[in-house]
PDB file of C-alpha atoms in Angstrom:
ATOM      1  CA  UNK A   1    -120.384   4.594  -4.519  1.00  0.00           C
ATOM      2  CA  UNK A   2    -119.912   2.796  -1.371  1.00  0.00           C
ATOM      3  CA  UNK A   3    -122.991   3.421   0.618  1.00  0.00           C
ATOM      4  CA  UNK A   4    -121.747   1.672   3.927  1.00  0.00           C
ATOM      5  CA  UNK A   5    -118.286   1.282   5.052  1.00  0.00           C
ATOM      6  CA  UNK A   6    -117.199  -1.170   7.566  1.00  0.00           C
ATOM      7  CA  UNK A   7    -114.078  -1.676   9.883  1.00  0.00           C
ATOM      8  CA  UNK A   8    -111.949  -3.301  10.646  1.00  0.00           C
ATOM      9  CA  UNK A   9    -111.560  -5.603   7.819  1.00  0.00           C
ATOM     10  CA  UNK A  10    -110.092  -8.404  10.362  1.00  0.00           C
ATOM     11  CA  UNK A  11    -110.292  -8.524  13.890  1.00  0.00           C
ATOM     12  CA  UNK A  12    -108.467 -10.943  16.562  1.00  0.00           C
ATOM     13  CA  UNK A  13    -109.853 -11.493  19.672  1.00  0.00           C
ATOM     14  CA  UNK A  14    -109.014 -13.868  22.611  1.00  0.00           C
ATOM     15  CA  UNK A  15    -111.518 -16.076  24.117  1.00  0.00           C
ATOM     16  CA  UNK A  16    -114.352 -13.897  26.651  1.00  0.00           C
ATOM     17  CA  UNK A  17    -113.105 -10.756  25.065  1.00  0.00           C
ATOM     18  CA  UNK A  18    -115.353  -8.189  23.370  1.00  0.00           C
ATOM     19  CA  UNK A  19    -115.261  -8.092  19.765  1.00  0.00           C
ATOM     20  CA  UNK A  20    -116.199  -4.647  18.309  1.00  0.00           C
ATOM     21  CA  UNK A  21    -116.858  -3.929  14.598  1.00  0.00           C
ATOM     22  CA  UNK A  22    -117.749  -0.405  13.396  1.00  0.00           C
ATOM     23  CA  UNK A  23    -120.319   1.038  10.369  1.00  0.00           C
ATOM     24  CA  UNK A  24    -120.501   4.158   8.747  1.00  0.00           C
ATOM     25  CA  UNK A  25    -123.799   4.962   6.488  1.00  0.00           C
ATOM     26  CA  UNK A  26    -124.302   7.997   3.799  1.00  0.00           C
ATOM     27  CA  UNK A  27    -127.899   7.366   2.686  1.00  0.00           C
ATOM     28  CA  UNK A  28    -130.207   9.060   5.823  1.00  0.00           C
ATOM     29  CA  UNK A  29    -132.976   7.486   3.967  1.00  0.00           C
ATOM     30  CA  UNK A  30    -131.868   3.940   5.956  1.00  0.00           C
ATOM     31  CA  UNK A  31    -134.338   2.603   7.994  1.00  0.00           C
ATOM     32  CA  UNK A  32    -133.449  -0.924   8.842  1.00  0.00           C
ATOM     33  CA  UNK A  33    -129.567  -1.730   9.953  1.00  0.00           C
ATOM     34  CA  UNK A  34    -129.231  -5.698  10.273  1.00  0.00           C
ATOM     35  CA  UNK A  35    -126.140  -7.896  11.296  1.00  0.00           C
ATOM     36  CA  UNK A  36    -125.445 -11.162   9.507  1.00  0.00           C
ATOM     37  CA  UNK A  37    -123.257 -13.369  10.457  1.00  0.00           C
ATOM     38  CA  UNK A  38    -121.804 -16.129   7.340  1.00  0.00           C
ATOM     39  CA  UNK A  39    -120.095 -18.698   8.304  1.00  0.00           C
ATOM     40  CA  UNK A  40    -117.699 -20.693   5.082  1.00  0.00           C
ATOM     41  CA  UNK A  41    -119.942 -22.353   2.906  1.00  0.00           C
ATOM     42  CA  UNK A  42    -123.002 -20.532   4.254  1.00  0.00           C
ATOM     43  CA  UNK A  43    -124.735 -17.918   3.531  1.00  0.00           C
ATOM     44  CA  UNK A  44    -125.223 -14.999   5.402  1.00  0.00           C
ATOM     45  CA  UNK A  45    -128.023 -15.301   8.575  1.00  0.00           C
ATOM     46  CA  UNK A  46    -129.452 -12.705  10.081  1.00  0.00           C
ATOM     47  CA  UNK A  47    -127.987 -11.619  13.703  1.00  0.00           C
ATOM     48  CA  UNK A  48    -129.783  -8.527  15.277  1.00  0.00           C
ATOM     49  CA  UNK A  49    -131.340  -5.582  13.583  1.00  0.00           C
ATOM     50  CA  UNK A  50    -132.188  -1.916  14.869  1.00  0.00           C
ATOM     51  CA  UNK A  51    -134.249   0.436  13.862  1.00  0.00           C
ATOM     52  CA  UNK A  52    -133.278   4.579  14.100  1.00  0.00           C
ATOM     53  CA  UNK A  53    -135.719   5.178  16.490  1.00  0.00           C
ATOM     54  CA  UNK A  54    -133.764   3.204  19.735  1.00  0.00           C
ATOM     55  CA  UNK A  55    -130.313   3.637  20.389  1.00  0.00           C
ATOM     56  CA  UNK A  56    -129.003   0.428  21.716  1.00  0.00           C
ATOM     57  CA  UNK A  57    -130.760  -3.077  21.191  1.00  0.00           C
ATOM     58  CA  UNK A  58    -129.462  -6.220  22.579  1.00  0.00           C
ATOM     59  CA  UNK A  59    -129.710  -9.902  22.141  1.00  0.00           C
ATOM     60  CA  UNK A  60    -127.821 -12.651  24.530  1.00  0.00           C
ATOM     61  CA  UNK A  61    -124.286 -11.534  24.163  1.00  0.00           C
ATOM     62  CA  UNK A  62    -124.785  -9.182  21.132  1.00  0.00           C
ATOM     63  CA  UNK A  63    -125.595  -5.514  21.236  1.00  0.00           C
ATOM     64  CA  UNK A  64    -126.073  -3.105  18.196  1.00  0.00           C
ATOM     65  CA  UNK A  65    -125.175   0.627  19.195  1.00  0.00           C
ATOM     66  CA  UNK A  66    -126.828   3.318  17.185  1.00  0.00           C
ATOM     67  CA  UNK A  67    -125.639   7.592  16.615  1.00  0.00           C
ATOM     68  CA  UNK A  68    -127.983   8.565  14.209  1.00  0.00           C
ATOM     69  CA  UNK A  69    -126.664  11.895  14.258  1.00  0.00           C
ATOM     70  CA  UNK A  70    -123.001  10.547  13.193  1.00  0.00           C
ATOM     71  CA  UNK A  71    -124.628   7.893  10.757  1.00  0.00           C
ATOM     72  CA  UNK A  72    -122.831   5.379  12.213  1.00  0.00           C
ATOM     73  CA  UNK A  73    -123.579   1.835  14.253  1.00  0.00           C
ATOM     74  CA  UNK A  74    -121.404  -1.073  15.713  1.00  0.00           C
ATOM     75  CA  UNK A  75    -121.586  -4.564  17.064  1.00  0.00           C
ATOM     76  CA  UNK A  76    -120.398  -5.305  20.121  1.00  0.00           C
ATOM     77  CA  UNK A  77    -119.769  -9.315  21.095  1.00  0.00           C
ATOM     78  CA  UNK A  78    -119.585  -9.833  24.244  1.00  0.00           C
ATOM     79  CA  UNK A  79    -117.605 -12.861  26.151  1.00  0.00           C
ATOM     80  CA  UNK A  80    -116.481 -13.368  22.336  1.00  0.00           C
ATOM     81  CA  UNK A  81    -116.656 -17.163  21.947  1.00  0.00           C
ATOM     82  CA  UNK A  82    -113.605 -19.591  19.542  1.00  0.00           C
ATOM     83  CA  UNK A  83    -117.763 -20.284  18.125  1.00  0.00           C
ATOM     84  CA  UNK A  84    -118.142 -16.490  17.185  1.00  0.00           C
ATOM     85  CA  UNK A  85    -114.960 -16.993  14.549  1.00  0.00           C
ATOM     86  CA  UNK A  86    -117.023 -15.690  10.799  1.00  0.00           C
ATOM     87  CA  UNK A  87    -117.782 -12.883   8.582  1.00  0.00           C
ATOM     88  CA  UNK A  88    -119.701 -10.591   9.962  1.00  0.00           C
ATOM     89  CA  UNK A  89    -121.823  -8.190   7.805  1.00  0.00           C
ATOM     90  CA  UNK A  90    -123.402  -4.941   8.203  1.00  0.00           C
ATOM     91  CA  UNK A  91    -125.976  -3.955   5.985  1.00  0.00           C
ATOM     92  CA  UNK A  92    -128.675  -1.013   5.695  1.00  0.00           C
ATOM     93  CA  UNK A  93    -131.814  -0.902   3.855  1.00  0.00           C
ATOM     94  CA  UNK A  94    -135.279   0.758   3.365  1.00  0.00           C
ATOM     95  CA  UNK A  95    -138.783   0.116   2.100  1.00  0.00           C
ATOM     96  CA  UNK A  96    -139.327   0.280  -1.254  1.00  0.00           C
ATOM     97  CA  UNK A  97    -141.804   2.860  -3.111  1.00  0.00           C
ATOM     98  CA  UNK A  98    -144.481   0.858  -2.212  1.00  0.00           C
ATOM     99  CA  UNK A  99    -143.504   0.556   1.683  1.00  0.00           C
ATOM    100  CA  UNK A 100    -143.878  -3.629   1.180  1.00  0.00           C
ATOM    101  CA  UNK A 101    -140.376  -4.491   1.038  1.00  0.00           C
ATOM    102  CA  UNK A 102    -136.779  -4.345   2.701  1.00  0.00           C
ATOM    103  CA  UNK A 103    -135.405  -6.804   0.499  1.00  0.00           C
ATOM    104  CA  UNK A 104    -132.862  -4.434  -1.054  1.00  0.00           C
ATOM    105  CA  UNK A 105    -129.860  -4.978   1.190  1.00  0.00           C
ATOM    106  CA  UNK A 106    -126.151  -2.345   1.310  1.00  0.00           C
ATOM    107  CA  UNK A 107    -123.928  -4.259   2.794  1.00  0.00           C
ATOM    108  CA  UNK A 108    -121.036  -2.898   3.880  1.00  0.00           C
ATOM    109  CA  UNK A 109    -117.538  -5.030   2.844  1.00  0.00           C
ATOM    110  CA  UNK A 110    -117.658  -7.671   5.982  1.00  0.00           C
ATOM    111  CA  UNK A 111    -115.183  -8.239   8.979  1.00  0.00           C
ATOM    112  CA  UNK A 112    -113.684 -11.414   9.137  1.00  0.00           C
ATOM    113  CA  UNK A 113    -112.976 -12.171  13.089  1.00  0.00           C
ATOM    114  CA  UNK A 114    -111.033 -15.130  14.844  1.00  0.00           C
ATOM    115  CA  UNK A 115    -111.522 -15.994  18.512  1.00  0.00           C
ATOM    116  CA  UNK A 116    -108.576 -17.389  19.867  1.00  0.00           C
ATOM    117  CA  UNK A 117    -109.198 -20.047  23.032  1.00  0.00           C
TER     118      UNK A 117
ATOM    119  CA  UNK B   1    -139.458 -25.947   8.421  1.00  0.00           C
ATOM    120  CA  UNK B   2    -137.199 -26.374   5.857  1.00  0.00           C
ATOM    121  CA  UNK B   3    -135.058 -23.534   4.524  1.00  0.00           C
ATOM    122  CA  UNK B   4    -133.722 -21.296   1.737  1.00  0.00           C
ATOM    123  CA  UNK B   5    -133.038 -24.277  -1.186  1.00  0.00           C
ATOM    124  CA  UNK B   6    -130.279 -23.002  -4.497  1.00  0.00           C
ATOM    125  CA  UNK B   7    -129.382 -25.346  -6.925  1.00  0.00           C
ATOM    126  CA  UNK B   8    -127.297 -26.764  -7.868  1.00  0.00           C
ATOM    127  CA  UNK B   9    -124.686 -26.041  -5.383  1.00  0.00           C
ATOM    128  CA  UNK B  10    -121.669 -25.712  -7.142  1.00  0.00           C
ATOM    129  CA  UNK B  11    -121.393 -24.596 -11.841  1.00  0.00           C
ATOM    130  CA  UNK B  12    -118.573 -24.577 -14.005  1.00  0.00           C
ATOM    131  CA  UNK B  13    -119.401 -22.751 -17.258  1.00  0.00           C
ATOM    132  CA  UNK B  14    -117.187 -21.349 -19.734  1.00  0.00           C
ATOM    133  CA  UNK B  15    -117.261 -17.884 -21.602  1.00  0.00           C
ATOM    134  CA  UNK B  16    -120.098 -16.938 -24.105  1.00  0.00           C
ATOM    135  CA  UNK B  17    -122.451 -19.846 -22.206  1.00  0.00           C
ATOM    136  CA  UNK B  18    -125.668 -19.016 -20.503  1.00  0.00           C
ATOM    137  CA  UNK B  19    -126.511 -20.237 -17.021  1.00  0.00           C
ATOM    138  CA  UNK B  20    -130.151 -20.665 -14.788  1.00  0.00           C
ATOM    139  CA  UNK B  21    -129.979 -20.756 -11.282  1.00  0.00           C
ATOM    140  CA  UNK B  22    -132.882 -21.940  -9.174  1.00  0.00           C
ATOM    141  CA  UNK B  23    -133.979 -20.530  -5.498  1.00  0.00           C
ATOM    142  CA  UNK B  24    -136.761 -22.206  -3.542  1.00  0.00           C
ATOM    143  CA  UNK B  25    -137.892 -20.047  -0.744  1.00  0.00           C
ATOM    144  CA  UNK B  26    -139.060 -20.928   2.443  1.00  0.00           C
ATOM    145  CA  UNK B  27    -142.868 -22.244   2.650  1.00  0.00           C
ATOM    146  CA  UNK B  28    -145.228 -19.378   2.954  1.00  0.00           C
ATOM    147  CA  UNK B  29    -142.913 -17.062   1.416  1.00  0.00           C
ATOM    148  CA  UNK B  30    -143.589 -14.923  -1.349  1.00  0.00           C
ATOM    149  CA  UNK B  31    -140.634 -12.594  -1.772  1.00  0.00           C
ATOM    150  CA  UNK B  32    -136.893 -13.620  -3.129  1.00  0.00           C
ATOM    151  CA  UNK B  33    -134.113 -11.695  -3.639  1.00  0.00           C
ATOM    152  CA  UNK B  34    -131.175 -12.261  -5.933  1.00  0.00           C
ATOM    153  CA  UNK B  35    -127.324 -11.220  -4.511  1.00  0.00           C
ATOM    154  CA  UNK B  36    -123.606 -11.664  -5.892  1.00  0.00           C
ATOM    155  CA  UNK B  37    -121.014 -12.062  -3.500  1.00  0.00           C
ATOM    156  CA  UNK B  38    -117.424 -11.939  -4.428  1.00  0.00           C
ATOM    157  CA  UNK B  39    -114.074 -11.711  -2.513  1.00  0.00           C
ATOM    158  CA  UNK B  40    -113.692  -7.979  -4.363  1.00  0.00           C
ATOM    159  CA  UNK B  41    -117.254  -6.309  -4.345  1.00  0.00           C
ATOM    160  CA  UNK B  42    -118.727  -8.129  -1.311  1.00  0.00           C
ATOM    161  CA  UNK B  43    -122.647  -8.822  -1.507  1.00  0.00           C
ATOM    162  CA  UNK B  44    -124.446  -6.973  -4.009  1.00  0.00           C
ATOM    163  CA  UNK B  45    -128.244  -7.142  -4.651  1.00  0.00           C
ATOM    164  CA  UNK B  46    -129.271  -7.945  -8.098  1.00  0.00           C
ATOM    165  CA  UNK B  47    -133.252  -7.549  -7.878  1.00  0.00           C
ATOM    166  CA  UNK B  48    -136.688  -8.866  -5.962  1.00  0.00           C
ATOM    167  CA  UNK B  49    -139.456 -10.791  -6.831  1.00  0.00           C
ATOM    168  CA  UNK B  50    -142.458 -10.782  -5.401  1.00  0.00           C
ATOM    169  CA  UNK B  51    -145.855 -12.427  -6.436  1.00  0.00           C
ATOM    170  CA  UNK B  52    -144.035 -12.897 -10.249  1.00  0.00           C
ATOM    171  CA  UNK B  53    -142.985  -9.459 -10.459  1.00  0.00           C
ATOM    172  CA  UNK B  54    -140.001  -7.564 -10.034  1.00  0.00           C
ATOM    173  CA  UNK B  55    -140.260  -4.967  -7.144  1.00  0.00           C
ATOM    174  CA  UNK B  56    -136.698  -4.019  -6.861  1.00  0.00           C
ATOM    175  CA  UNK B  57    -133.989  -3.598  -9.016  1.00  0.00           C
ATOM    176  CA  UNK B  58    -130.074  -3.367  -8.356  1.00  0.00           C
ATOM    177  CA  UNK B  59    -127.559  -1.893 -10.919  1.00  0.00           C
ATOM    178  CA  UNK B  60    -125.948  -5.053 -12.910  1.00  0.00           C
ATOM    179  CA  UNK B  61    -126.275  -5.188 -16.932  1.00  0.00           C
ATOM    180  CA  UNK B  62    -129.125  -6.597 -18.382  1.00  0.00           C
ATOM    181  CA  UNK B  63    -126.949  -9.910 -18.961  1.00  0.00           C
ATOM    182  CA  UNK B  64    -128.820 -10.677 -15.307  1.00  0.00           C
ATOM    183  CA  UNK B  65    -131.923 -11.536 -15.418  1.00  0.00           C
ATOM    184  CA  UNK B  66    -134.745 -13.690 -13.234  1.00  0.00           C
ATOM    185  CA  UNK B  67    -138.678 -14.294 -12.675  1.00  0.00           C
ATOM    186  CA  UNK B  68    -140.497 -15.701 -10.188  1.00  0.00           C
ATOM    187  CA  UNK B  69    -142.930 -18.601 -10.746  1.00  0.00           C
ATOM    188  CA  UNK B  70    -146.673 -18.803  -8.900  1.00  0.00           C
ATOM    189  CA  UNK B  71    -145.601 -21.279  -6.251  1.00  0.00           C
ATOM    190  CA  UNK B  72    -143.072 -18.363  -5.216  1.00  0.00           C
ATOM    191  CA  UNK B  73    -139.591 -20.373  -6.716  1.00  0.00           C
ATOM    192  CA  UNK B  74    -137.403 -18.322  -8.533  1.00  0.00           C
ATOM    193  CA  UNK B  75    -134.874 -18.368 -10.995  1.00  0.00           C
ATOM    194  CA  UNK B  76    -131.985 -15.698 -12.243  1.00  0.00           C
ATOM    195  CA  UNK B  77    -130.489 -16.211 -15.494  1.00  0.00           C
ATOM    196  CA  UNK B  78    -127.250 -14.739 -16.704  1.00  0.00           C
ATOM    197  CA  UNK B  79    -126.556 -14.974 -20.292  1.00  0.00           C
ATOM    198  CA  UNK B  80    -123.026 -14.207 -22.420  1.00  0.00           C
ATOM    199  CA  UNK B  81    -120.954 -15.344 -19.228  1.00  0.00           C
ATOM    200  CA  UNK B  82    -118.105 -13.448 -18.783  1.00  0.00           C
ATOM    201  CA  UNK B  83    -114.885 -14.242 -16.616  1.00  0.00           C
ATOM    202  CA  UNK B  84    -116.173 -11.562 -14.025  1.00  0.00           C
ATOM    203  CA  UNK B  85    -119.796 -13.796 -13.329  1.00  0.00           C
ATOM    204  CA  UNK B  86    -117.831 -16.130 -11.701  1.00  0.00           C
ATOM    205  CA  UNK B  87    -118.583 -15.632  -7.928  1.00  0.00           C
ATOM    206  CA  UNK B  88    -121.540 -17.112  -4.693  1.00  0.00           C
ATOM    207  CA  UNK B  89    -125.060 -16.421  -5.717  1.00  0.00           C
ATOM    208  CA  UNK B  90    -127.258 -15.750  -2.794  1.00  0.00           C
ATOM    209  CA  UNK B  91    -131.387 -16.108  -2.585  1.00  0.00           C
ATOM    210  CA  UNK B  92    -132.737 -14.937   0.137  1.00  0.00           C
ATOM    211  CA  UNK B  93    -136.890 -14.876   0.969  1.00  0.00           C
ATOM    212  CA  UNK B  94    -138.939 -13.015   3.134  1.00  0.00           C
ATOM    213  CA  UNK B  95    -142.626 -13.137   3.603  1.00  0.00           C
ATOM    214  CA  UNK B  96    -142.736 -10.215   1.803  1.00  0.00           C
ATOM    215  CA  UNK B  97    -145.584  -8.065   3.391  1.00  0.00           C
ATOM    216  CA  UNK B  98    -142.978  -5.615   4.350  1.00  0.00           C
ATOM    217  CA  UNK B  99    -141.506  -7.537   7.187  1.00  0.00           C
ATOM    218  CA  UNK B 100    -137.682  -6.986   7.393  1.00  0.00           C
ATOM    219  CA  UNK B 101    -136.497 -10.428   8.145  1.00  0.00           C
ATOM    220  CA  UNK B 102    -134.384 -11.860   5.073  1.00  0.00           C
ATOM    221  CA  UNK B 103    -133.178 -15.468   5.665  1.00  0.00           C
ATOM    222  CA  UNK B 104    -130.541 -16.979   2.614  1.00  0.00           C
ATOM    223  CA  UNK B 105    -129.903 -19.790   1.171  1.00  0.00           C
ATOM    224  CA  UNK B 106    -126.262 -21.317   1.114  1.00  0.00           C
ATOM    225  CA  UNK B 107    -125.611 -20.346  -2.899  1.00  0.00           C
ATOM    226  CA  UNK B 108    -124.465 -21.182  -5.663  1.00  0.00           C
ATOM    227  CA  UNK B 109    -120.903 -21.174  -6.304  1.00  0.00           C
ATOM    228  CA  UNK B 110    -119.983 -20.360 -10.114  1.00  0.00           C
ATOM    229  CA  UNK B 111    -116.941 -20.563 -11.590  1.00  0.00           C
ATOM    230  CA  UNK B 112    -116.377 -19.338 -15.373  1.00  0.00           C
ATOM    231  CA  UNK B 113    -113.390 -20.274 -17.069  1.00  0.00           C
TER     232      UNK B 113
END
């Protein structure tokens, strides 16, 4: 079962566009949405996170946008850079019985984008 | 500070063999986690460690296995390889006193033919 399910699977943007990419979660037990962003070869580096409690959180020229009612979030990029050009992940997790531990990551299936110059 | 270490970085193994893959967190660390990634299922946790014991545990066969050693390096051990093993494994540490932050290592690519 597919807990969270990401679009678009590919994405093509031109240089100082915004790049948008789109999550969907089922488990309202979630408590922690991150961003990586994996470059080839790399592994997967953390972005920006948000918690349910805000709405909106932004970092430089990234901004997570959060409808806890629709169990869904997004990335926006703005001023999307030929730099930006990776897989970008969703991912949702919570604590653990013990309330020590977020280290069990859903990821959703990753969106590979291209910035074109 | 140095970062997430995985060796080695790239394993060819054929069917039936076993395999040990090694994860050395970052300093101060005391929490690693384990995940597959292939081109079909994506990234997939296969289990925690934390302070030599496993806290978390995702849903692979017992085939996967791992442990954590005192000075927080960890290894995960798949036995009975199968064709379907064959994909980037990810370690990832966190400081483990419930702080969110996970920060990977670069993997190890495994290829079983």
């Amino acid at each position: 079962q597919q807990q969270v399910k990401q679009s678009p699977q590919s994405l093509i943007v031109q240089k100082g566009g915004i790049s948008i990419i789109n999550c969907a979660y089922e488990n309202t037990a979630f408590d922690y949405f991150p961003w990586y962003q994996q470059f080839p070869g790399k592994g997967p580096a953390l972005l920006i996170a948000i918690r349910p409690d805000v709405s909106e959180k932004k970092e430089g020229r990234f901004t997570i946008s959060f409808n806890k009612s629709a169990k869904q979030f997004s990335l926006h990029i703005m001023d999307s850079q030929p730099g930006d050009s990776a897989t970008y992940f969703c991912a949702a997790s919570r604590r653990n019985a013990g309330g020590t531990s977020y280290g069990k990551l859903t990821f959703g299936q990753g969106t590979i984008l291209t910035v074109h110059p | 500070k140095a970062g997430v270490t995985q060796t080695p970085r790239y394993l060819i193994k054929t069917r039936g063999q076993q395999v040990t893959l090694s994860c050395s967190p970052i300093s101060g660390h005391r929490s690693v986690s384990w995940y597959q990634q292939t081109p079909g299922q994506g990234l997939q946790f296969l289990f925690e460690y934390f302070s030599e014991t496993q806290r978390n545990k995702g849903n692979f066969p017992g085939r996967f296995s791992g442990r954590q050693f005192s000075n927080s390096r960890s290894e995960m051990n798949v036995s009975t390889l199968e064709l379907g093993d064959s994909a980037l494994y990810l370690c990832a540490s966190s400081t483990g006193q419930g702080g969110e932050k996970l920060f990977f290592g670069s993997g190890t690519q495994l290829s079983v033919l």
